[in-house]
Amino acid sequence: NHHWVLGNGGTTLLFDLIAMGMVEKQSAHFVTGEFSQKLYHTHRALPWIETEVKEVPYGQGLTPEFIADEDLLCFTLNETSTGVIADTFPEATEQCLIAVDATSGAAQVPCDVNKTDLFFFSPQKVFAAEGGLWVAILSDKAIARARKIEADEKRYIPGIFKWSLAIDNGSKNQTYNT
């Protein structure tokens, strides 16, 4: 029950896409290095998102856990800057999505993608692909969340950040932002 979605712009653009289109009100971040911190700062910059951070000094591990009232939990599978690996994934609740940045660990670090709602990476790292591409593996719950947020007429989302366009194009093996 997961769907593959592709887009251009790399993980940096994907961080904004996640912040704008997957968070209803609150996101929690487990920061173990530069990339998990970058995702946290992207969310913190949006005024309509409340953020919580659990952070350790670079190089130390941190086990992600469920935090009440959050609707998105974010952490890295394998932190690019420090090599810290997430050893376990928290259990998701009905209202909370689990988002895992796997840029430095996809297809390399063993994990159960079925325990995630948004598993994403840039294939330039482990797959030695060109820079600027991102891949997201979305659960049905993540797709429903993205469509719900886009349906809210009070929240403006530019076309480049609309998950529905990426999802619909992904089902055709295409990208929206060529």
PDB file of N, CA and C in Angstrom, residues 3-107:
ATOM      1  N   HIS A   3       3.171   4.011  -2.591  1.00  0.00           N
ATOM      2  CA  HIS A   3       3.227   4.505  -3.966  1.00  0.00           C
ATOM      3  C   HIS A   3       4.531   5.250  -4.188  1.00  0.00           C
ATOM      4  N   TRP A   4       5.148   5.034  -5.340  1.00  0.00           N
ATOM      5  CA  TRP A   4       6.396   5.700  -5.707  1.00  0.00           C
ATOM      6  C   TRP A   4       6.078   7.012  -6.408  1.00  0.00           C
ATOM      7  N   VAL A   5       6.757   8.073  -5.989  1.00  0.00           N
ATOM      8  CA  VAL A   5       6.580   9.390  -6.588  1.00  0.00           C
ATOM      9  C   VAL A   5       7.965   9.963  -6.855  1.00  0.00           C
ATOM     10  N   LEU A   6       8.156  10.565  -8.018  1.00  0.00           N
ATOM     11  CA  LEU A   6       9.434  11.165  -8.406  1.00  0.00           C
ATOM     12  C   LEU A   6       9.258  12.658  -8.640  1.00  0.00           C
ATOM     13  N   GLY A   7      10.316  13.403  -8.380  1.00  0.00           N
ATOM     14  CA  GLY A   7      10.269  14.828  -8.671  1.00  0.00           C
ATOM     15  C   GLY A   7      11.657  15.391  -8.857  1.00  0.00           C
ATOM     16  N   ASN A   8      11.722  16.575  -9.426  1.00  0.00           N
ATOM     17  CA  ASN A   8      12.984  17.271  -9.640  1.00  0.00           C
ATOM     18  C   ASN A   8      13.161  18.337  -8.569  1.00  0.00           C
ATOM     19  N   GLY A   9      14.400  18.634  -8.244  1.00  0.00           N
ATOM     20  CA  GLY A   9      14.698  19.665  -7.262  1.00  0.00           C
ATOM     21  C   GLY A   9      15.501  19.139  -6.094  1.00  0.00           C
ATOM     22  N   GLY A  10      15.689  17.847  -6.025  1.00  0.00           N
ATOM     23  CA  GLY A  10      16.483  17.246  -4.959  1.00  0.00           C
ATOM     24  C   GLY A  10      15.792  17.286  -3.614  1.00  0.00           C
ATOM     25  N   THR A  11      16.480  16.779  -2.616  1.00  0.00           N
ATOM     26  CA  THR A  11      15.903  16.687  -1.282  1.00  0.00           C
ATOM     27  C   THR A  11      15.654  18.061  -0.683  1.00  0.00           C
ATOM     28  N   THR A  12      16.450  19.053  -1.029  1.00  0.00           N
ATOM     29  CA  THR A  12      16.242  20.398  -0.494  1.00  0.00           C
ATOM     30  C   THR A  12      14.855  20.907  -0.870  1.00  0.00           C
ATOM     31  N   LEU A  13      14.458  20.744  -2.120  1.00  0.00           N
ATOM     32  CA  LEU A  13      13.106  21.133  -2.529  1.00  0.00           C
ATOM     33  C   LEU A  13      12.075  20.244  -1.837  1.00  0.00           C
ATOM     34  N   LEU A  14      12.386  18.974  -1.692  1.00  0.00           N
ATOM     35  CA  LEU A  14      11.462  18.036  -1.057  1.00  0.00           C
ATOM     36  C   LEU A  14      11.203  18.417   0.398  1.00  0.00           C
ATOM     37  N   PHE A  15      12.206  18.957   1.093  1.00  0.00           N
ATOM     38  CA  PHE A  15      11.988  19.415   2.469  1.00  0.00           C
ATOM     39  C   PHE A  15      10.859  20.446   2.517  1.00  0.00           C
ATOM     40  N   ASP A  16      10.855  21.397   1.574  1.00  0.00           N
ATOM     41  CA  ASP A  16       9.793  22.399   1.507  1.00  0.00           C
ATOM     42  C   ASP A  16       8.461  21.762   1.129  1.00  0.00           C
ATOM     43  N   LEU A  17       8.494  20.834   0.203  1.00  0.00           N
ATOM     44  CA  LEU A  17       7.279  20.137  -0.229  1.00  0.00           C
ATOM     45  C   LEU A  17       6.626  19.419   0.949  1.00  0.00           C
ATOM     46  N   ILE A  18       7.428  18.777   1.769  1.00  0.00           N
ATOM     47  CA  ILE A  18       6.915  18.077   2.948  1.00  0.00           C
ATOM     48  C   ILE A  18       6.323  19.080   3.941  1.00  0.00           C
ATOM     49  N   ALA A  19       7.048  20.153   4.202  1.00  0.00           N
ATOM     50  CA  ALA A  19       6.566  21.161   5.149  1.00  0.00           C
ATOM     51  C   ALA A  19       5.248  21.776   4.691  1.00  0.00           C
ATOM     52  N   MET A  20       5.157  22.104   3.430  1.00  0.00           N
ATOM     53  CA  MET A  20       3.962  22.780   2.931  1.00  0.00           C
ATOM     54  C   MET A  20       2.776  21.845   2.729  1.00  0.00           C
ATOM     55  N   GLY A  21       3.048  20.576   2.410  1.00  0.00           N
ATOM     56  CA  GLY A  21       1.944  19.722   2.015  1.00  0.00           C
ATOM     57  C   GLY A  21       1.692  18.473   2.821  1.00  0.00           C
ATOM     58  N   MET A  22       2.461  18.223   3.889  1.00  0.00           N
ATOM     59  CA  MET A  22       2.232  17.029   4.710  1.00  0.00           C
ATOM     60  C   MET A  22       1.973  17.350   6.176  1.00  0.00           C
ATOM     61  N   VAL A  23       2.218  18.587   6.588  1.00  0.00           N
ATOM     62  CA  VAL A  23       2.030  18.965   7.990  1.00  0.00           C
ATOM     63  C   VAL A  23       0.759  19.783   8.119  1.00  0.00           C
ATOM     64  N   GLU A  24      -0.157  19.283   8.933  1.00  0.00           N
ATOM     65  CA  GLU A  24      -1.372  20.061   9.183  1.00  0.00           C
ATOM     66  C   GLU A  24      -1.078  21.189  10.166  1.00  0.00           C
ATOM     67  N   LYS A  25      -0.544  20.840  11.341  1.00  0.00           N
ATOM     68  CA  LYS A  25      -0.299  21.846  12.372  1.00  0.00           C
ATOM     69  C   LYS A  25       1.051  21.706  13.055  1.00  0.00           C
ATOM     70  N   GLN A  26       1.477  20.457  13.335  1.00  0.00           N
ATOM     71  CA  GLN A  26       2.657  20.271  14.174  1.00  0.00           C
ATOM     72  C   GLN A  26       3.565  19.174  13.638  1.00  0.00           C
ATOM     73  N   SER A  27       4.856  19.448  13.660  1.00  0.00           N
ATOM     74  CA  SER A  27       5.820  18.412  13.296  1.00  0.00           C
ATOM     75  C   SER A  27       6.871  18.294  14.395  1.00  0.00           C
ATOM     76  N   ALA A  28       7.344  17.071  14.577  1.00  0.00           N
ATOM     77  CA  ALA A  28       8.402  16.800  15.549  1.00  0.00           C
ATOM     78  C   ALA A  28       9.617  16.295  14.795  1.00  0.00           C
ATOM     79  N   HIS A  29      10.798  16.701  15.244  1.00  0.00           N
ATOM     80  CA  HIS A  29      12.036  16.378  14.537  1.00  0.00           C
ATOM     81  C   HIS A  29      13.063  15.801  15.502  1.00  0.00           C
ATOM     82  N   PHE A  30      13.684  14.710  15.067  1.00  0.00           N
ATOM     83  CA  PHE A  30      14.763  14.082  15.821  1.00  0.00           C
ATOM     84  C   PHE A  30      16.055  14.405  15.085  1.00  0.00           C
ATOM     85  N   VAL A  31      16.842  15.304  15.657  1.00  0.00           N
ATOM     86  CA  VAL A  31      18.009  15.863  14.985  1.00  0.00           C
ATOM     87  C   VAL A  31      19.287  15.204  15.497  1.00  0.00           C
ATOM     88  N   THR A  32      20.009  14.577  14.543  1.00  0.00           N
ATOM     89  CA  THR A  32      21.274  13.917  14.872  1.00  0.00           C
ATOM     90  C   THR A  32      22.416  14.396  13.979  1.00  0.00           C
ATOM     91  N   GLY A  33      22.171  15.444  13.194  1.00  0.00           N
ATOM     92  CA  GLY A  33      23.201  15.951  12.306  1.00  0.00           C
ATOM     93  C   GLY A  33      22.662  17.046  11.404  1.00  0.00           C
ATOM     94  N   GLU A  34      23.443  17.399  10.396  1.00  0.00           N
ATOM     95  CA  GLU A  34      23.148  18.537   9.528  1.00  0.00           C
ATOM     96  C   GLU A  34      21.852  18.391   8.731  1.00  0.00           C
ATOM     97  N   PHE A  35      21.601  17.216   8.159  1.00  0.00           N
ATOM     98  CA  PHE A  35      20.436  17.079   7.292  1.00  0.00           C
ATOM     99  C   PHE A  35      19.131  17.020   8.076  1.00  0.00           C
ATOM    100  N   SER A  36      19.120  16.332   9.196  1.00  0.00           N
ATOM    101  CA  SER A  36      17.904  16.325  10.014  1.00  0.00           C
ATOM    102  C   SER A  36      17.654  17.724  10.581  1.00  0.00           C
ATOM    103  N   GLN A  37      18.716  18.464  10.852  1.00  0.00           N
ATOM    104  CA  GLN A  37      18.557  19.837  11.316  1.00  0.00           C
ATOM    105  C   GLN A  37      18.008  20.735  10.200  1.00  0.00           C
ATOM    106  N   LYS A  38      18.462  20.508   8.981  1.00  0.00           N
ATOM    107  CA  LYS A  38      17.989  21.296   7.837  1.00  0.00           C
ATOM    108  C   LYS A  38      16.486  21.091   7.626  1.00  0.00           C
ATOM    109  N   LEU A  39      16.024  19.856   7.745  1.00  0.00           N
ATOM    110  CA  LEU A  39      14.589  19.585   7.618  1.00  0.00           C
ATOM    111  C   LEU A  39      13.815  20.282   8.733  1.00  0.00           C
ATOM    112  N   TYR A  40      14.337  20.227   9.941  1.00  0.00           N
ATOM    113  CA  TYR A  40      13.703  20.918  11.074  1.00  0.00           C
ATOM    114  C   TYR A  40      13.603  22.419  10.812  1.00  0.00           C
ATOM    115  N   HIS A  41      14.689  23.042  10.366  1.00  0.00           N
ATOM    116  CA  HIS A  41      14.680  24.487  10.116  1.00  0.00           C
ATOM    117  C   HIS A  41      13.707  24.865   9.002  1.00  0.00           C
ATOM    118  N   THR A  42      13.548  23.993   8.024  1.00  0.00           N
ATOM    119  CA  THR A  42      12.576  24.252   6.956  1.00  0.00           C
ATOM    120  C   THR A  42      11.165  24.324   7.532  1.00  0.00           C
ATOM    121  N   HIS A  43      10.826  23.406   8.404  1.00  0.00           N
ATOM    122  CA  HIS A  43       9.485  23.400   9.017  1.00  0.00           C
ATOM    123  C   HIS A  43       9.315  24.588   9.966  1.00  0.00           C
ATOM    124  N   ARG A  44      10.346  24.849  10.740  1.00  0.00           N
ATOM    125  CA  ARG A  44      10.284  25.937  11.717  1.00  0.00           C
ATOM    126  C   ARG A  44      10.070  27.291  11.038  1.00  0.00           C
ATOM    127  N   ALA A  45      10.505  27.441   9.797  1.00  0.00           N
ATOM    128  CA  ALA A  45      10.391  28.710   9.081  1.00  0.00           C
ATOM    129  C   ALA A  45       8.958  29.026   8.652  1.00  0.00           C
ATOM    130  N   LEU A  46       8.092  28.021   8.594  1.00  0.00           N
ATOM    131  CA  LEU A  46       6.707  28.272   8.168  1.00  0.00           C
ATOM    132  C   LEU A  46       5.870  28.690   9.376  1.00  0.00           C
ATOM    133  N   PRO A  47       5.234  29.845   9.305  1.00  0.00           N
ATOM    134  CA  PRO A  47       4.526  30.369  10.482  1.00  0.00           C
ATOM    135  C   PRO A  47       3.313  29.558  10.916  1.00  0.00           C
ATOM    136  N   TRP A  48       2.746  28.754  10.058  1.00  0.00           N
ATOM    137  CA  TRP A  48       1.564  27.982  10.438  1.00  0.00           C
ATOM    138  C   TRP A  48       1.904  26.595  10.991  1.00  0.00           C
ATOM    139  N   ILE A  49       3.178  26.273  11.077  1.00  0.00           N
ATOM    140  CA  ILE A  49       3.595  24.980  11.620  1.00  0.00           C
ATOM    141  C   ILE A  49       4.245  25.188  12.986  1.00  0.00           C
ATOM    142  N   GLU A  50       3.762  24.439  13.968  1.00  0.00           N
ATOM    143  CA  GLU A  50       4.434  24.380  15.261  1.00  0.00           C
ATOM    144  C   GLU A  50       5.432  23.232  15.180  1.00  0.00           C
ATOM    145  N   THR A  51       6.638  23.463  15.668  1.00  0.00           N
ATOM    146  CA  THR A  51       7.658  22.419  15.603  1.00  0.00           C
ATOM    147  C   THR A  51       8.182  22.098  16.995  1.00  0.00           C
ATOM    148  N   GLU A  52       8.551  20.859  17.140  1.00  0.00           N
ATOM    149  CA  GLU A  52       9.218  20.404  18.357  1.00  0.00           C
ATOM    150  C   GLU A  52      10.482  19.701  17.908  1.00  0.00           C
ATOM    151  N   VAL A  53      11.552  19.864  18.649  1.00  0.00           N
ATOM    152  CA  VAL A  53      12.814  19.229  18.276  1.00  0.00           C
ATOM    153  C   VAL A  53      13.395  18.486  19.468  1.00  0.00           C
ATOM    154  N   LYS A  54      13.892  17.304  19.193  1.00  0.00           N
ATOM    155  CA  LYS A  54      14.691  16.532  20.146  1.00  0.00           C
ATOM    156  C   LYS A  54      16.043  16.393  19.462  1.00  0.00           C
ATOM    157  N   GLU A  55      17.060  16.942  20.088  1.00  0.00           N
ATOM    158  CA  GLU A  55      18.368  17.065  19.432  1.00  0.00           C
ATOM    159  C   GLU A  55      19.477  16.559  20.337  1.00  0.00           C
ATOM    160  N   VAL A  56      20.450  15.917  19.717  1.00  0.00           N
ATOM    161  CA  VAL A  56      21.643  15.462  20.430  1.00  0.00           C
ATOM    162  C   VAL A  56      22.858  16.030  19.707  1.00  0.00           C
ATOM    163  N   PRO A  57      24.006  16.085  20.361  1.00  0.00           N
ATOM    164  CA  PRO A  57      25.219  16.544  19.673  1.00  0.00           C
ATOM    165  C   PRO A  57      25.500  15.675  18.440  1.00  0.00           C
ATOM    166  N   TYR A  58      26.026  16.308  17.405  1.00  0.00           N
ATOM    167  CA  TYR A  58      26.350  15.586  16.177  1.00  0.00           C
ATOM    168  C   TYR A  58      27.201  14.361  16.494  1.00  0.00           C
ATOM    169  N   GLY A  59      26.832  13.266  15.890  1.00  0.00           N
ATOM    170  CA  GLY A  59      27.561  12.018  16.074  1.00  0.00           C
ATOM    171  C   GLY A  59      26.937  11.090  17.091  1.00  0.00           C
ATOM    172  N   GLN A  60      26.029  11.611  17.898  1.00  0.00           N
ATOM    173  CA  GLN A  60      25.342  10.761  18.867  1.00  0.00           C
ATOM    174  C   GLN A  60      24.023  10.272  18.277  1.00  0.00           C
ATOM    175  N   GLY A  61      23.583   9.113  18.694  1.00  0.00           N
ATOM    176  CA  GLY A  61      22.321   8.557  18.226  1.00  0.00           C
ATOM    177  C   GLY A  61      21.139   9.036  19.040  1.00  0.00           C
ATOM    178  N   LEU A  62      19.977   8.894  18.468  1.00  0.00           N
ATOM    179  CA  LEU A  62      18.728   9.296  19.101  1.00  0.00           C
ATOM    180  C   LEU A  62      17.642   8.399  18.551  1.00  0.00           C
ATOM    181  N   THR A  63      16.939   7.691  19.398  1.00  0.00           N
ATOM    182  CA  THR A  63      15.878   6.796  18.939  1.00  0.00           C
ATOM    183  C   THR A  63      14.585   7.585  18.781  1.00  0.00           C
ATOM    184  N   PRO A  64      14.074   7.689  17.555  1.00  0.00           N
ATOM    185  CA  PRO A  64      12.805   8.399  17.342  1.00  0.00           C
ATOM    186  C   PRO A  64      11.675   7.709  18.096  1.00  0.00           C
ATOM    187  N   GLU A  65      10.791   8.500  18.664  1.00  0.00           N
ATOM    188  CA  GLU A  65       9.657   7.971  19.412  1.00  0.00           C
ATOM    189  C   GLU A  65       8.421   8.811  19.130  1.00  0.00           C
ATOM    190  N   PHE A  66       7.273   8.227  19.361  1.00  0.00           N
ATOM    191  CA  PHE A  66       6.020   8.943  19.157  1.00  0.00           C
ATOM    192  C   PHE A  66       5.913  10.092  20.150  1.00  0.00           C
ATOM    193  N   ILE A  67       5.445  11.237  19.675  1.00  0.00           N
ATOM    194  CA  ILE A  67       5.204  12.403  20.516  1.00  0.00           C
ATOM    195  C   ILE A  67       3.736  12.784  20.346  1.00  0.00           C
ATOM    196  N   ALA A  68       3.014  12.853  21.446  1.00  0.00           N
ATOM    197  CA  ALA A  68       1.585  13.162  21.393  1.00  0.00           C
ATOM    198  C   ALA A  68       1.327  14.498  20.706  1.00  0.00           C
ATOM    199  N   ASP A  69       0.231  14.565  19.998  1.00  0.00           N
ATOM    200  CA  ASP A  69      -0.284  15.772  19.331  1.00  0.00           C
ATOM    201  C   ASP A  69       0.464  16.173  18.071  1.00  0.00           C
ATOM    202  N   GLU A  70       1.517  15.489  17.710  1.00  0.00           N
ATOM    203  CA  GLU A  70       2.220  15.818  16.474  1.00  0.00           C
ATOM    204  C   GLU A  70       1.518  15.113  15.316  1.00  0.00           C
ATOM    205  N   ASP A  71       1.502  15.758  14.144  1.00  0.00           N
ATOM    206  CA  ASP A  71       0.905  15.063  12.999  1.00  0.00           C
ATOM    207  C   ASP A  71       1.951  14.619  11.980  1.00  0.00           C
ATOM    208  N   LEU A  72       3.232  14.922  12.239  1.00  0.00           N
ATOM    209  CA  LEU A  72       4.317  14.414  11.406  1.00  0.00           C
ATOM    210  C   LEU A  72       5.567  14.269  12.267  1.00  0.00           C
ATOM    211  N   LEU A  73       6.162  13.067  12.272  1.00  0.00           N
ATOM    212  CA  LEU A  73       7.430  12.813  12.954  1.00  0.00           C
ATOM    213  C   LEU A  73       8.506  12.653  11.891  1.00  0.00           C
ATOM    214  N   CYS A  74       9.610  13.382  12.025  1.00  0.00           N
ATOM    215  CA  CYS A  74      10.671  13.384  11.015  1.00  0.00           C
ATOM    216  C   CYS A  74      12.004  12.963  11.614  1.00  0.00           C
ATOM    217  N   PHE A  75      12.720  12.102  10.895  1.00  0.00           N
ATOM    218  CA  PHE A  75      14.074  11.725  11.283  1.00  0.00           C
ATOM    219  C   PHE A  75      14.794  11.148  10.080  1.00  0.00           C
ATOM    220  N   THR A  76      16.098  11.001  10.206  1.00  0.00           N
ATOM    221  CA  THR A  76      16.891  10.432   9.119  1.00  0.00           C
ATOM    222  C   THR A  76      17.145   8.957   9.391  1.00  0.00           C
ATOM    223  N   LEU A  77      17.146   8.167   8.311  1.00  0.00           N
ATOM    224  CA  LEU A  77      17.491   6.756   8.415  1.00  0.00           C
ATOM    225  C   LEU A  77      18.983   6.627   8.721  1.00  0.00           C
ATOM    226  N   ASN A  78      19.774   7.399   7.984  1.00  0.00           N
ATOM    227  CA  ASN A  78      21.229   7.404   8.138  1.00  0.00           C
ATOM    228  C   ASN A  78      21.674   8.841   7.906  1.00  0.00           C
ATOM    229  N   GLU A  79      21.957   9.544   8.984  1.00  0.00           N
ATOM    230  CA  GLU A  79      22.316  10.959   8.898  1.00  0.00           C
ATOM    231  C   GLU A  79      23.560  11.142   8.034  1.00  0.00           C
ATOM    232  N   THR A  80      23.428  11.911   6.963  1.00  0.00           N
ATOM    233  CA  THR A  80      24.497  12.104   5.996  1.00  0.00           C
ATOM    234  C   THR A  80      25.769  12.656   6.641  1.00  0.00           C
ATOM    235  N   SER A  81      25.620  13.646   7.506  1.00  0.00           N
ATOM    236  CA  SER A  81      26.792  14.340   8.038  1.00  0.00           C
ATOM    237  C   SER A  81      27.510  13.585   9.154  1.00  0.00           C
ATOM    238  N   THR A  82      26.819  12.644   9.819  1.00  0.00           N
ATOM    239  CA  THR A  82      27.428  11.984  10.978  1.00  0.00           C
ATOM    240  C   THR A  82      27.446  10.465  10.882  1.00  0.00           C
ATOM    241  N   GLY A  83      26.642   9.889  10.004  1.00  0.00           N
ATOM    242  CA  GLY A  83      26.571   8.435   9.880  1.00  0.00           C
ATOM    243  C   GLY A  83      25.670   7.770  10.902  1.00  0.00           C
ATOM    244  N   VAL A  84      25.022   8.542  11.761  1.00  0.00           N
ATOM    245  CA  VAL A  84      24.125   7.973  12.772  1.00  0.00           C
ATOM    246  C   VAL A  84      22.942   7.294  12.080  1.00  0.00           C
ATOM    247  N   ILE A  85      22.661   6.062  12.485  1.00  0.00           N
ATOM    248  CA  ILE A  85      21.582   5.272  11.884  1.00  0.00           C
ATOM    249  C   ILE A  85      20.431   5.147  12.874  1.00  0.00           C
ATOM    250  N   ALA A  86      19.206   5.344  12.395  1.00  0.00           N
ATOM    251  CA  ALA A  86      18.012   5.124  13.219  1.00  0.00           C
ATOM    252  C   ALA A  86      17.826   3.621  13.359  1.00  0.00           C
ATOM    253  N   ASP A  87      17.888   3.145  14.593  1.00  0.00           N
ATOM    254  CA  ASP A  87      17.818   1.704  14.813  1.00  0.00           C
ATOM    255  C   ASP A  87      16.390   1.166  14.896  1.00  0.00           C
ATOM    256  N   THR A  88      15.455   2.007  15.281  1.00  0.00           N
ATOM    257  CA  THR A  88      14.052   1.599  15.334  1.00  0.00           C
ATOM    258  C   THR A  88      13.178   2.742  14.849  1.00  0.00           C
ATOM    259  N   PHE A  89      11.984   2.377  14.405  1.00  0.00           N
ATOM    260  CA  PHE A  89      11.013   3.375  13.970  1.00  0.00           C
ATOM    261  C   PHE A  89       9.878   3.410  14.981  1.00  0.00           C
ATOM    262  N   PRO A  90       9.357   4.596  15.289  1.00  0.00           N
ATOM    263  CA  PRO A  90       8.225   4.666  16.211  1.00  0.00           C
ATOM    264  C   PRO A  90       6.952   4.128  15.552  1.00  0.00           C
ATOM    265  N   GLU A  91       6.017   3.724  16.365  1.00  0.00           N
ATOM    266  CA  GLU A  91       4.717   3.298  15.852  1.00  0.00           C
ATOM    267  C   GLU A  91       3.906   4.547  15.527  1.00  0.00           C
ATOM    268  N   ALA A  92       3.340   4.570  14.353  1.00  0.00           N
ATOM    269  CA  ALA A  92       2.517   5.706  13.956  1.00  0.00           C
ATOM    270  C   ALA A  92       1.120   5.560  14.550  1.00  0.00           C
ATOM    271  N   THR A  93       0.454   6.670  14.697  1.00  0.00           N
ATOM    272  CA  THR A  93      -0.946   6.669  15.107  1.00  0.00           C
ATOM    273  C   THR A  93      -1.790   7.045  13.892  1.00  0.00           C
ATOM    274  N   GLU A  94      -3.079   7.040  14.065  1.00  0.00           N
ATOM    275  CA  GLU A  94      -3.968   7.360  12.945  1.00  0.00           C
ATOM    276  C   GLU A  94      -3.748   8.780  12.428  1.00  0.00           C
ATOM    277  N   GLN A  95      -3.470   9.738  13.335  1.00  0.00           N
ATOM    278  CA  GLN A  95      -3.311  11.125  12.900  1.00  0.00           C
ATOM    279  C   GLN A  95      -1.864  11.515  12.612  1.00  0.00           C
ATOM    280  N   CYS A  96      -0.906  10.650  12.903  1.00  0.00           N
ATOM    281  CA  CYS A  96       0.508  11.018  12.775  1.00  0.00           C
ATOM    282  C   CYS A  96       1.183  10.240  11.651  1.00  0.00           C
ATOM    283  N   LEU A  97       1.895  10.957  10.796  1.00  0.00           N
ATOM    284  CA  LEU A  97       2.681  10.342   9.732  1.00  0.00           C
ATOM    285  C   LEU A  97       4.132  10.204  10.189  1.00  0.00           C
ATOM    286  N   ILE A  98       4.785   9.149   9.725  1.00  0.00           N
ATOM    287  CA  ILE A  98       6.209   8.943   9.987  1.00  0.00           C
ATOM    288  C   ILE A  98       6.961   9.270   8.692  1.00  0.00           C
ATOM    289  N   ALA A  99       7.844  10.280   8.751  1.00  0.00           N
ATOM    290  CA  ALA A  99       8.628  10.708   7.589  1.00  0.00           C
ATOM    291  C   ALA A  99      10.101  10.391   7.837  1.00  0.00           C
ATOM    292  N   VAL A 100      10.697   9.655   6.910  1.00  0.00           N
ATOM    293  CA  VAL A 100      12.088   9.223   7.061  1.00  0.00           C
ATOM    294  C   VAL A 100      12.916   9.706   5.868  1.00  0.00           C
ATOM    295  N   ASP A 101      13.919  10.531   6.152  1.00  0.00           N
ATOM    296  CA  ASP A 101      14.862  10.961   5.133  1.00  0.00           C
ATOM    297  C   ASP A 101      15.907   9.853   4.993  1.00  0.00           C
ATOM    298  N   ALA A 102      15.860   9.153   3.869  1.00  0.00           N
ATOM    299  CA  ALA A 102      16.749   8.012   3.641  1.00  0.00           C
ATOM    300  C   ALA A 102      17.810   8.313   2.588  1.00  0.00           C
ATOM    301  N   THR A 103      18.119   9.593   2.387  1.00  0.00           N
ATOM    302  CA  THR A 103      19.046   9.976   1.324  1.00  0.00           C
ATOM    303  C   THR A 103      20.377   9.235   1.396  1.00  0.00           C
ATOM    304  N   SER A 104      20.924   9.060   2.581  1.00  0.00           N
ATOM    305  CA  SER A 104      22.213   8.380   2.698  1.00  0.00           C
ATOM    306  C   SER A 104      22.085   6.919   3.091  1.00  0.00           C
ATOM    307  N   GLY A 105      20.868   6.397   3.091  1.00  0.00           N
ATOM    308  CA  GLY A 105      20.697   5.016   3.517  1.00  0.00           C
ATOM    309  C   GLY A 105      19.790   4.172   2.655  1.00  0.00           C
ATOM    310  N   ALA A 106      19.074   4.777   1.723  1.00  0.00           N
ATOM    311  CA  ALA A 106      18.132   4.009   0.901  1.00  0.00           C
ATOM    312  C   ALA A 106      18.850   2.875   0.181  1.00  0.00           C
ATOM    313  N   ALA A 107      18.295   1.685   0.270  1.00  0.00           N
ATOM    314  CA  ALA A 107      18.826   0.466  -0.356  1.00  0.00           C
ATOM    315  C   ALA A 107      20.177   0.053   0.214  1.00  0.00           C
TER     316      ALA A 107
END
